[in-house]
Amino acid sequence: MKKSLKTVERQMAVQLVVSRDRSVPLSVRLRYEPTDPYVVHAVFFVDCVEPVEWVLGRDLLADGLEGSAGYADVRIWSAAGRGDQSMYMALGSSAGTALLEIPVPDLTSFLKNTEALVPRGTESGHIDWDVELAHLLSPG
């Protein structure tokens, strides 16, 4: 098992699409940790006391760069008419749905950096299975 203390982080500016003609800028911090290799933590800084955090599948984000991906609470697709510069992500919860426009070059760069640490398909080799098993078997 490989151990690494490196973390990949990237701050990005995204747009919260409010209507066809209006969007609001948001800041999002993406964080990838090789010790949790299947996911990306996305922390959205909005006009509230606490930032909003979503845990997204790294493969889902990568697949979304290639075409439509996801279903239910998280869906990703290309932003028609914007070439390779933007993509949309819909995040749904019981509180409603947020539509975000995300810059493709920033996301692509972030994902390349994560894959430099943990190539896709090798994620399971970066998990400490003894720790995970002890966590699952510990009394509640």
mmCIF file of the C-alpha atoms, coordinates in Angstrom:
data_MODEL
# 
_entry.id   MODEL 
# 
loop_
_atom_site.group_PDB 
_atom_site.id 
_atom_site.type_symbol 
_atom_site.label_atom_id 
_atom_site.label_alt_id 
_atom_site.label_comp_id 
_atom_site.label_asym_id 
_atom_site.label_entity_id 
_atom_site.label_seq_id 
_atom_site.pdbx_PDB_ins_code 
_atom_site.Cartn_x 
_atom_site.Cartn_y 
_atom_site.Cartn_z 
_atom_site.occupancy 
_atom_site.B_iso_or_equiv 
_atom_site.pdbx_formal_charge 
_atom_site.auth_seq_id 
_atom_site.auth_comp_id 
_atom_site.auth_asym_id 
_atom_site.auth_atom_id 
_atom_site.pdbx_PDB_model_num 
ATOM 1   C CA . MET A 1 1   ? 0.000   0.000  0.000   1.00 0.00 ? 1   MET A CA 1 
ATOM 2   C CA . LYS A 1 2   ? 1.310   3.458  -0.884  1.00 0.00 ? 2   LYS A CA 1 
ATOM 3   C CA . LYS A 1 3   ? 1.196   6.171  1.754   1.00 0.00 ? 3   LYS A CA 1 
ATOM 4   C CA . SER A 1 4   ? 1.207   9.814  0.772   1.00 0.00 ? 4   SER A CA 1 
ATOM 5   C CA . LEU A 1 5   ? 0.630   12.976 2.724   1.00 0.00 ? 5   LEU A CA 1 
ATOM 6   C CA . LYS A 1 6   ? 0.139   15.066 -0.400  1.00 0.00 ? 6   LYS A CA 1 
ATOM 7   C CA . THR A 1 7   ? -3.207  16.679 -1.017  1.00 0.00 ? 7   THR A CA 1 
ATOM 8   C CA . VAL A 1 8   ? -4.319  18.341 -4.242  1.00 0.00 ? 8   VAL A CA 1 
ATOM 9   C CA . GLU A 1 9   ? -6.307  21.536 -3.762  1.00 0.00 ? 9   GLU A CA 1 
ATOM 10  C CA . ARG A 1 10  ? -7.601  24.094 -6.206  1.00 0.00 ? 10  ARG A CA 1 
ATOM 11  C CA . GLN A 1 11  ? -9.682  27.204 -5.692  1.00 0.00 ? 11  GLN A CA 1 
ATOM 12  C CA . MET A 1 12  ? -11.957 27.935 -8.649  1.00 0.00 ? 12  MET A CA 1 
ATOM 13  C CA . ALA A 1 13  ? -14.469 30.559 -9.620  1.00 0.00 ? 13  ALA A CA 1 
ATOM 14  C CA . VAL A 1 14  ? -17.759 29.033 -10.805 1.00 0.00 ? 14  VAL A CA 1 
ATOM 15  C CA . GLN A 1 15  ? -21.109 30.523 -11.725 1.00 0.00 ? 15  GLN A CA 1 
ATOM 16  C CA . LEU A 1 16  ? -24.369 29.684 -9.972  1.00 0.00 ? 16  LEU A CA 1 
ATOM 17  C CA . VAL A 1 17  ? -26.928 29.845 -12.773 1.00 0.00 ? 17  VAL A CA 1 
ATOM 18  C CA . VAL A 1 18  ? -29.998 31.629 -11.439 1.00 0.00 ? 18  VAL A CA 1 
ATOM 19  C CA . SER A 1 19  ? -31.861 32.058 -14.722 1.00 0.00 ? 19  SER A CA 1 
ATOM 20  C CA . ARG A 1 20  ? -31.206 31.992 -18.439 1.00 0.00 ? 20  ARG A CA 1 
ATOM 21  C CA . ASP A 1 21  ? -29.887 35.559 -18.282 1.00 0.00 ? 21  ASP A CA 1 
ATOM 22  C CA . ARG A 1 22  ? -28.399 35.742 -14.795 1.00 0.00 ? 22  ARG A CA 1 
ATOM 23  C CA . SER A 1 23  ? -25.697 33.981 -12.819 1.00 0.00 ? 23  SER A CA 1 
ATOM 24  C CA . VAL A 1 24  ? -23.904 34.672 -9.568  1.00 0.00 ? 24  VAL A CA 1 
ATOM 25  C CA . PRO A 1 25  ? -20.178 34.072 -9.034  1.00 0.00 ? 25  PRO A CA 1 
ATOM 26  C CA . LEU A 1 26  ? -19.211 31.524 -6.387  1.00 0.00 ? 26  LEU A CA 1 
ATOM 27  C CA . SER A 1 27  ? -15.905 30.283 -5.123  1.00 0.00 ? 27  SER A CA 1 
ATOM 28  C CA . VAL A 1 28  ? -15.318 26.554 -4.762  1.00 0.00 ? 28  VAL A CA 1 
ATOM 29  C CA . ARG A 1 29  ? -12.341 24.776 -3.266  1.00 0.00 ? 29  ARG A CA 1 
ATOM 30  C CA . LEU A 1 30  ? -11.699 21.276 -4.604  1.00 0.00 ? 30  LEU A CA 1 
ATOM 31  C CA . ARG A 1 31  ? -9.649  18.946 -2.403  1.00 0.00 ? 31  ARG A CA 1 
ATOM 32  C CA . TYR A 1 32  ? -8.357  15.469 -3.188  1.00 0.00 ? 32  TYR A CA 1 
ATOM 33  C CA . GLU A 1 33  ? -6.645  13.259 -0.638  1.00 0.00 ? 33  GLU A CA 1 
ATOM 34  C CA . PRO A 1 34  ? -4.922  10.022 -1.720  1.00 0.00 ? 34  PRO A CA 1 
ATOM 35  C CA . THR A 1 35  ? -6.062  8.385  1.531   1.00 0.00 ? 35  THR A CA 1 
ATOM 36  C CA . ASP A 1 36  ? -9.660  8.746  0.266   1.00 0.00 ? 36  ASP A CA 1 
ATOM 37  C CA . PRO A 1 37  ? -8.857  8.148  -3.393  1.00 0.00 ? 37  PRO A CA 1 
ATOM 38  C CA . TYR A 1 38  ? -12.286 7.743  -4.938  1.00 0.00 ? 38  TYR A CA 1 
ATOM 39  C CA . VAL A 1 39  ? -13.687 11.151 -3.997  1.00 0.00 ? 39  VAL A CA 1 
ATOM 40  C CA . VAL A 1 40  ? -13.206 14.880 -4.371  1.00 0.00 ? 40  VAL A CA 1 
ATOM 41  C CA . HIS A 1 41  ? -14.415 17.243 -1.658  1.00 0.00 ? 41  HIS A CA 1 
ATOM 42  C CA . ALA A 1 42  ? -15.985 20.392 -3.101  1.00 0.00 ? 42  ALA A CA 1 
ATOM 43  C CA . VAL A 1 43  ? -16.505 23.242 -0.640  1.00 0.00 ? 43  VAL A CA 1 
ATOM 44  C CA . PHE A 1 44  ? -18.739 26.039 -1.958  1.00 0.00 ? 44  PHE A CA 1 
ATOM 45  C CA . PHE A 1 45  ? -18.474 29.449 -0.355  1.00 0.00 ? 45  PHE A CA 1 
ATOM 46  C CA . VAL A 1 46  ? -21.888 31.096 -0.498  1.00 0.00 ? 46  VAL A CA 1 
ATOM 47  C CA . ASP A 1 47  ? -23.587 33.945 1.349   1.00 0.00 ? 47  ASP A CA 1 
ATOM 48  C CA . CYS A 1 48  ? -24.124 32.013 4.549   1.00 0.00 ? 48  CYS A CA 1 
ATOM 49  C CA . VAL A 1 49  ? -22.212 31.391 7.749   1.00 0.00 ? 49  VAL A CA 1 
ATOM 50  C CA . GLU A 1 50  ? -21.075 27.881 6.862   1.00 0.00 ? 50  GLU A CA 1 
ATOM 51  C CA . PRO A 1 51  ? -19.671 26.831 3.487   1.00 0.00 ? 51  PRO A CA 1 
ATOM 52  C CA . VAL A 1 52  ? -21.524 24.036 1.721   1.00 0.00 ? 52  VAL A CA 1 
ATOM 53  C CA . GLU A 1 53  ? -19.577 20.811 1.148   1.00 0.00 ? 53  GLU A CA 1 
ATOM 54  C CA . TRP A 1 54  ? -20.327 18.090 -1.368  1.00 0.00 ? 54  TRP A CA 1 
ATOM 55  C CA . VAL A 1 55  ? -18.424 14.844 -1.784  1.00 0.00 ? 55  VAL A CA 1 
ATOM 56  C CA . LEU A 1 56  ? -18.181 13.955 -5.463  1.00 0.00 ? 56  LEU A CA 1 
ATOM 57  C CA . GLY A 1 57  ? -16.817 10.882 -7.199  1.00 0.00 ? 57  GLY A CA 1 
ATOM 58  C CA . ARG A 1 58  ? -13.530 11.608 -8.957  1.00 0.00 ? 58  ARG A CA 1 
ATOM 59  C CA . ASP A 1 59  ? -14.533 9.282  -11.800 1.00 0.00 ? 59  ASP A CA 1 
ATOM 60  C CA . LEU A 1 60  ? -17.833 11.144 -12.143 1.00 0.00 ? 60  LEU A CA 1 
ATOM 61  C CA . LEU A 1 61  ? -15.996 14.441 -12.630 1.00 0.00 ? 61  LEU A CA 1 
ATOM 62  C CA . ALA A 1 62  ? -13.600 12.879 -15.130 1.00 0.00 ? 62  ALA A CA 1 
ATOM 63  C CA . ASP A 1 63  ? -16.441 11.185 -17.024 1.00 0.00 ? 63  ASP A CA 1 
ATOM 64  C CA . GLY A 1 64  ? -18.285 14.523 -17.124 1.00 0.00 ? 64  GLY A CA 1 
ATOM 65  C CA . LEU A 1 65  ? -15.401 16.004 -19.096 1.00 0.00 ? 65  LEU A CA 1 
ATOM 66  C CA . GLU A 1 66  ? -15.997 13.377 -21.779 1.00 0.00 ? 66  GLU A CA 1 
ATOM 67  C CA . GLY A 1 67  ? -19.792 13.673 -21.981 1.00 0.00 ? 67  GLY A CA 1 
ATOM 68  C CA . SER A 1 68  ? -22.921 13.559 -19.865 1.00 0.00 ? 68  SER A CA 1 
ATOM 69  C CA . ALA A 1 69  ? -22.399 11.757 -16.564 1.00 0.00 ? 69  ALA A CA 1 
ATOM 70  C CA . GLY A 1 70  ? -24.203 11.087 -13.319 1.00 0.00 ? 70  GLY A CA 1 
ATOM 71  C CA . TYR A 1 71  ? -27.827 10.764 -12.337 1.00 0.00 ? 71  TYR A CA 1 
ATOM 72  C CA . ALA A 1 72  ? -30.107 11.666 -9.433  1.00 0.00 ? 72  ALA A CA 1 
ATOM 73  C CA . ASP A 1 73  ? -28.374 14.154 -7.103  1.00 0.00 ? 73  ASP A CA 1 
ATOM 74  C CA . VAL A 1 74  ? -25.320 14.913 -9.268  1.00 0.00 ? 74  VAL A CA 1 
ATOM 75  C CA . ARG A 1 75  ? -25.402 15.343 -13.051 1.00 0.00 ? 75  ARG A CA 1 
ATOM 76  C CA . ILE A 1 76  ? -22.755 16.809 -15.370 1.00 0.00 ? 76  ILE A CA 1 
ATOM 77  C CA . TRP A 1 77  ? -22.917 17.781 -19.046 1.00 0.00 ? 77  TRP A CA 1 
ATOM 78  C CA . SER A 1 78  ? -21.222 20.114 -21.505 1.00 0.00 ? 78  SER A CA 1 
ATOM 79  C CA . ALA A 1 79  ? -22.313 23.726 -21.793 1.00 0.00 ? 79  ALA A CA 1 
ATOM 80  C CA . ALA A 1 80  ? -23.590 23.867 -25.378 1.00 0.00 ? 80  ALA A CA 1 
ATOM 81  C CA . GLY A 1 81  ? -22.166 26.739 -27.372 1.00 0.00 ? 81  GLY A CA 1 
ATOM 82  C CA . ARG A 1 82  ? -19.203 27.252 -25.034 1.00 0.00 ? 82  ARG A CA 1 
ATOM 83  C CA . GLY A 1 83  ? -16.845 24.806 -26.693 1.00 0.00 ? 83  GLY A CA 1 
ATOM 84  C CA . ASP A 1 84  ? -14.475 23.155 -24.267 1.00 0.00 ? 84  ASP A CA 1 
ATOM 85  C CA . GLN A 1 85  ? -14.494 26.105 -21.876 1.00 0.00 ? 85  GLN A CA 1 
ATOM 86  C CA . SER A 1 86  ? -17.494 25.327 -19.639 1.00 0.00 ? 86  SER A CA 1 
ATOM 87  C CA . MET A 1 87  ? -19.603 22.482 -18.362 1.00 0.00 ? 87  MET A CA 1 
ATOM 88  C CA . TYR A 1 88  ? -22.702 22.341 -16.196 1.00 0.00 ? 88  TYR A CA 1 
ATOM 89  C CA . MET A 1 89  ? -23.160 20.493 -12.933 1.00 0.00 ? 89  MET A CA 1 
ATOM 90  C CA . ALA A 1 90  ? -26.546 20.087 -11.272 1.00 0.00 ? 90  ALA A CA 1 
ATOM 91  C CA . LEU A 1 91  ? -26.479 19.339 -7.545  1.00 0.00 ? 91  LEU A CA 1 
ATOM 92  C CA . GLY A 1 92  ? -29.801 18.292 -6.045  1.00 0.00 ? 92  GLY A CA 1 
ATOM 93  C CA . SER A 1 93  ? -30.882 17.886 -2.443  1.00 0.00 ? 93  SER A CA 1 
ATOM 94  C CA . SER A 1 94  ? -34.059 18.068 -0.418  1.00 0.00 ? 94  SER A CA 1 
ATOM 95  C CA . ALA A 1 95  ? -33.509 21.849 -0.276  1.00 0.00 ? 95  ALA A CA 1 
ATOM 96  C CA . GLY A 1 96  ? -33.571 22.180 -4.074  1.00 0.00 ? 96  GLY A CA 1 
ATOM 97  C CA . THR A 1 97  ? -31.239 22.063 -7.057  1.00 0.00 ? 97  THR A CA 1 
ATOM 98  C CA . ALA A 1 98  ? -28.251 24.242 -7.871  1.00 0.00 ? 98  ALA A CA 1 
ATOM 99  C CA . LEU A 1 99  ? -27.016 24.585 -11.450 1.00 0.00 ? 99  LEU A CA 1 
ATOM 100 C CA . LEU A 1 100 ? -23.341 25.484 -11.694 1.00 0.00 ? 100 LEU A CA 1 
ATOM 101 C CA . GLU A 1 101 ? -21.263 26.505 -14.689 1.00 0.00 ? 101 GLU A CA 1 
ATOM 102 C CA . ILE A 1 102 ? -17.732 25.197 -14.206 1.00 0.00 ? 102 ILE A CA 1 
ATOM 103 C CA . PRO A 1 103 ? -14.601 26.160 -16.148 1.00 0.00 ? 103 PRO A CA 1 
ATOM 104 C CA . VAL A 1 104 ? -13.353 23.043 -17.939 1.00 0.00 ? 104 VAL A CA 1 
ATOM 105 C CA . PRO A 1 105 ? -9.649  24.056 -18.036 1.00 0.00 ? 105 PRO A CA 1 
ATOM 106 C CA . ASP A 1 106 ? -9.544  24.486 -14.239 1.00 0.00 ? 106 ASP A CA 1 
ATOM 107 C CA . LEU A 1 107 ? -11.269 21.167 -13.583 1.00 0.00 ? 107 LEU A CA 1 
ATOM 108 C CA . THR A 1 108 ? -9.083  19.375 -16.139 1.00 0.00 ? 108 THR A CA 1 
ATOM 109 C CA . SER A 1 109 ? -5.923  20.723 -14.513 1.00 0.00 ? 109 SER A CA 1 
ATOM 110 C CA . PHE A 1 110 ? -7.139  19.700 -11.044 1.00 0.00 ? 110 PHE A CA 1 
ATOM 111 C CA . LEU A 1 111 ? -7.982  16.159 -12.184 1.00 0.00 ? 111 LEU A CA 1 
ATOM 112 C CA . LYS A 1 112 ? -4.604  15.755 -13.932 1.00 0.00 ? 112 LYS A CA 1 
ATOM 113 C CA . ASN A 1 113 ? -2.904  16.663 -10.657 1.00 0.00 ? 113 ASN A CA 1 
ATOM 114 C CA . THR A 1 114 ? -4.966  14.067 -8.769  1.00 0.00 ? 114 THR A CA 1 
ATOM 115 C CA . GLU A 1 115 ? -4.128  11.411 -11.349 1.00 0.00 ? 115 GLU A CA 1 
ATOM 116 C CA . ALA A 1 116 ? -0.419  12.214 -10.986 1.00 0.00 ? 116 ALA A CA 1 
ATOM 117 C CA . LEU A 1 117 ? -0.736  11.117 -7.337  1.00 0.00 ? 117 LEU A CA 1 
ATOM 118 C CA . VAL A 1 118 ? -3.205  8.266  -7.823  1.00 0.00 ? 118 VAL A CA 1 
ATOM 119 C CA . PRO A 1 119 ? -3.768  7.080  -11.401 1.00 0.00 ? 119 PRO A CA 1 
ATOM 120 C CA . ARG A 1 120 ? -7.341  6.075  -12.186 1.00 0.00 ? 120 ARG A CA 1 
ATOM 121 C CA . GLY A 1 121 ? -7.792  2.364  -11.622 1.00 0.00 ? 121 GLY A CA 1 
ATOM 122 C CA . THR A 1 122 ? -5.205  2.177  -8.813  1.00 0.00 ? 122 THR A CA 1 
ATOM 123 C CA . GLU A 1 123 ? -7.318  3.754  -6.066  1.00 0.00 ? 123 GLU A CA 1 
ATOM 124 C CA . SER A 1 124 ? -7.792  0.588  -3.988  1.00 0.00 ? 124 SER A CA 1 
ATOM 125 C CA . GLY A 1 125 ? -4.022  0.330  -3.479  1.00 0.00 ? 125 GLY A CA 1 
ATOM 126 C CA . HIS A 1 126 ? -4.088  3.636  -1.587  1.00 0.00 ? 126 HIS A CA 1 
ATOM 127 C CA . ILE A 1 127 ? -6.654  2.621  1.021   1.00 0.00 ? 127 ILE A CA 1 
ATOM 128 C CA . ASP A 1 128 ? -5.531  1.401  4.441   1.00 0.00 ? 128 ASP A CA 1 
ATOM 129 C CA . TRP A 1 129 ? -7.866  -1.588 4.576   1.00 0.00 ? 129 TRP A CA 1 
ATOM 130 C CA . ASP A 1 130 ? -6.924  -2.466 8.174   1.00 0.00 ? 130 ASP A CA 1 
ATOM 131 C CA . VAL A 1 131 ? -8.053  0.957  9.367   1.00 0.00 ? 131 VAL A CA 1 
ATOM 132 C CA . GLU A 1 132 ? -11.257 0.766  7.307   1.00 0.00 ? 132 GLU A CA 1 
ATOM 133 C CA . LEU A 1 133 ? -12.079 -2.703 8.646   1.00 0.00 ? 133 LEU A CA 1 
ATOM 134 C CA . ALA A 1 134 ? -11.403 -1.634 12.245  1.00 0.00 ? 134 ALA A CA 1 
ATOM 135 C CA . HIS A 1 135 ? -13.714 1.343  11.721  1.00 0.00 ? 135 HIS A CA 1 
ATOM 136 C CA . LEU A 1 136 ? -16.485 -0.884 10.361  1.00 0.00 ? 136 LEU A CA 1 
ATOM 137 C CA . LEU A 1 137 ? -16.159 -3.388 13.186  1.00 0.00 ? 137 LEU A CA 1 
ATOM 138 C CA . SER A 1 138 ? -15.875 -0.878 16.033  1.00 0.00 ? 138 SER A CA 1 
ATOM 139 C CA . PRO A 1 139 ? -18.890 -0.659 18.354  1.00 0.00 ? 139 PRO A CA 1 
ATOM 140 C CA . GLY A 1 140 ? -21.052 2.207  17.508  1.00 0.00 ? 140 GLY A CA 1 
# 
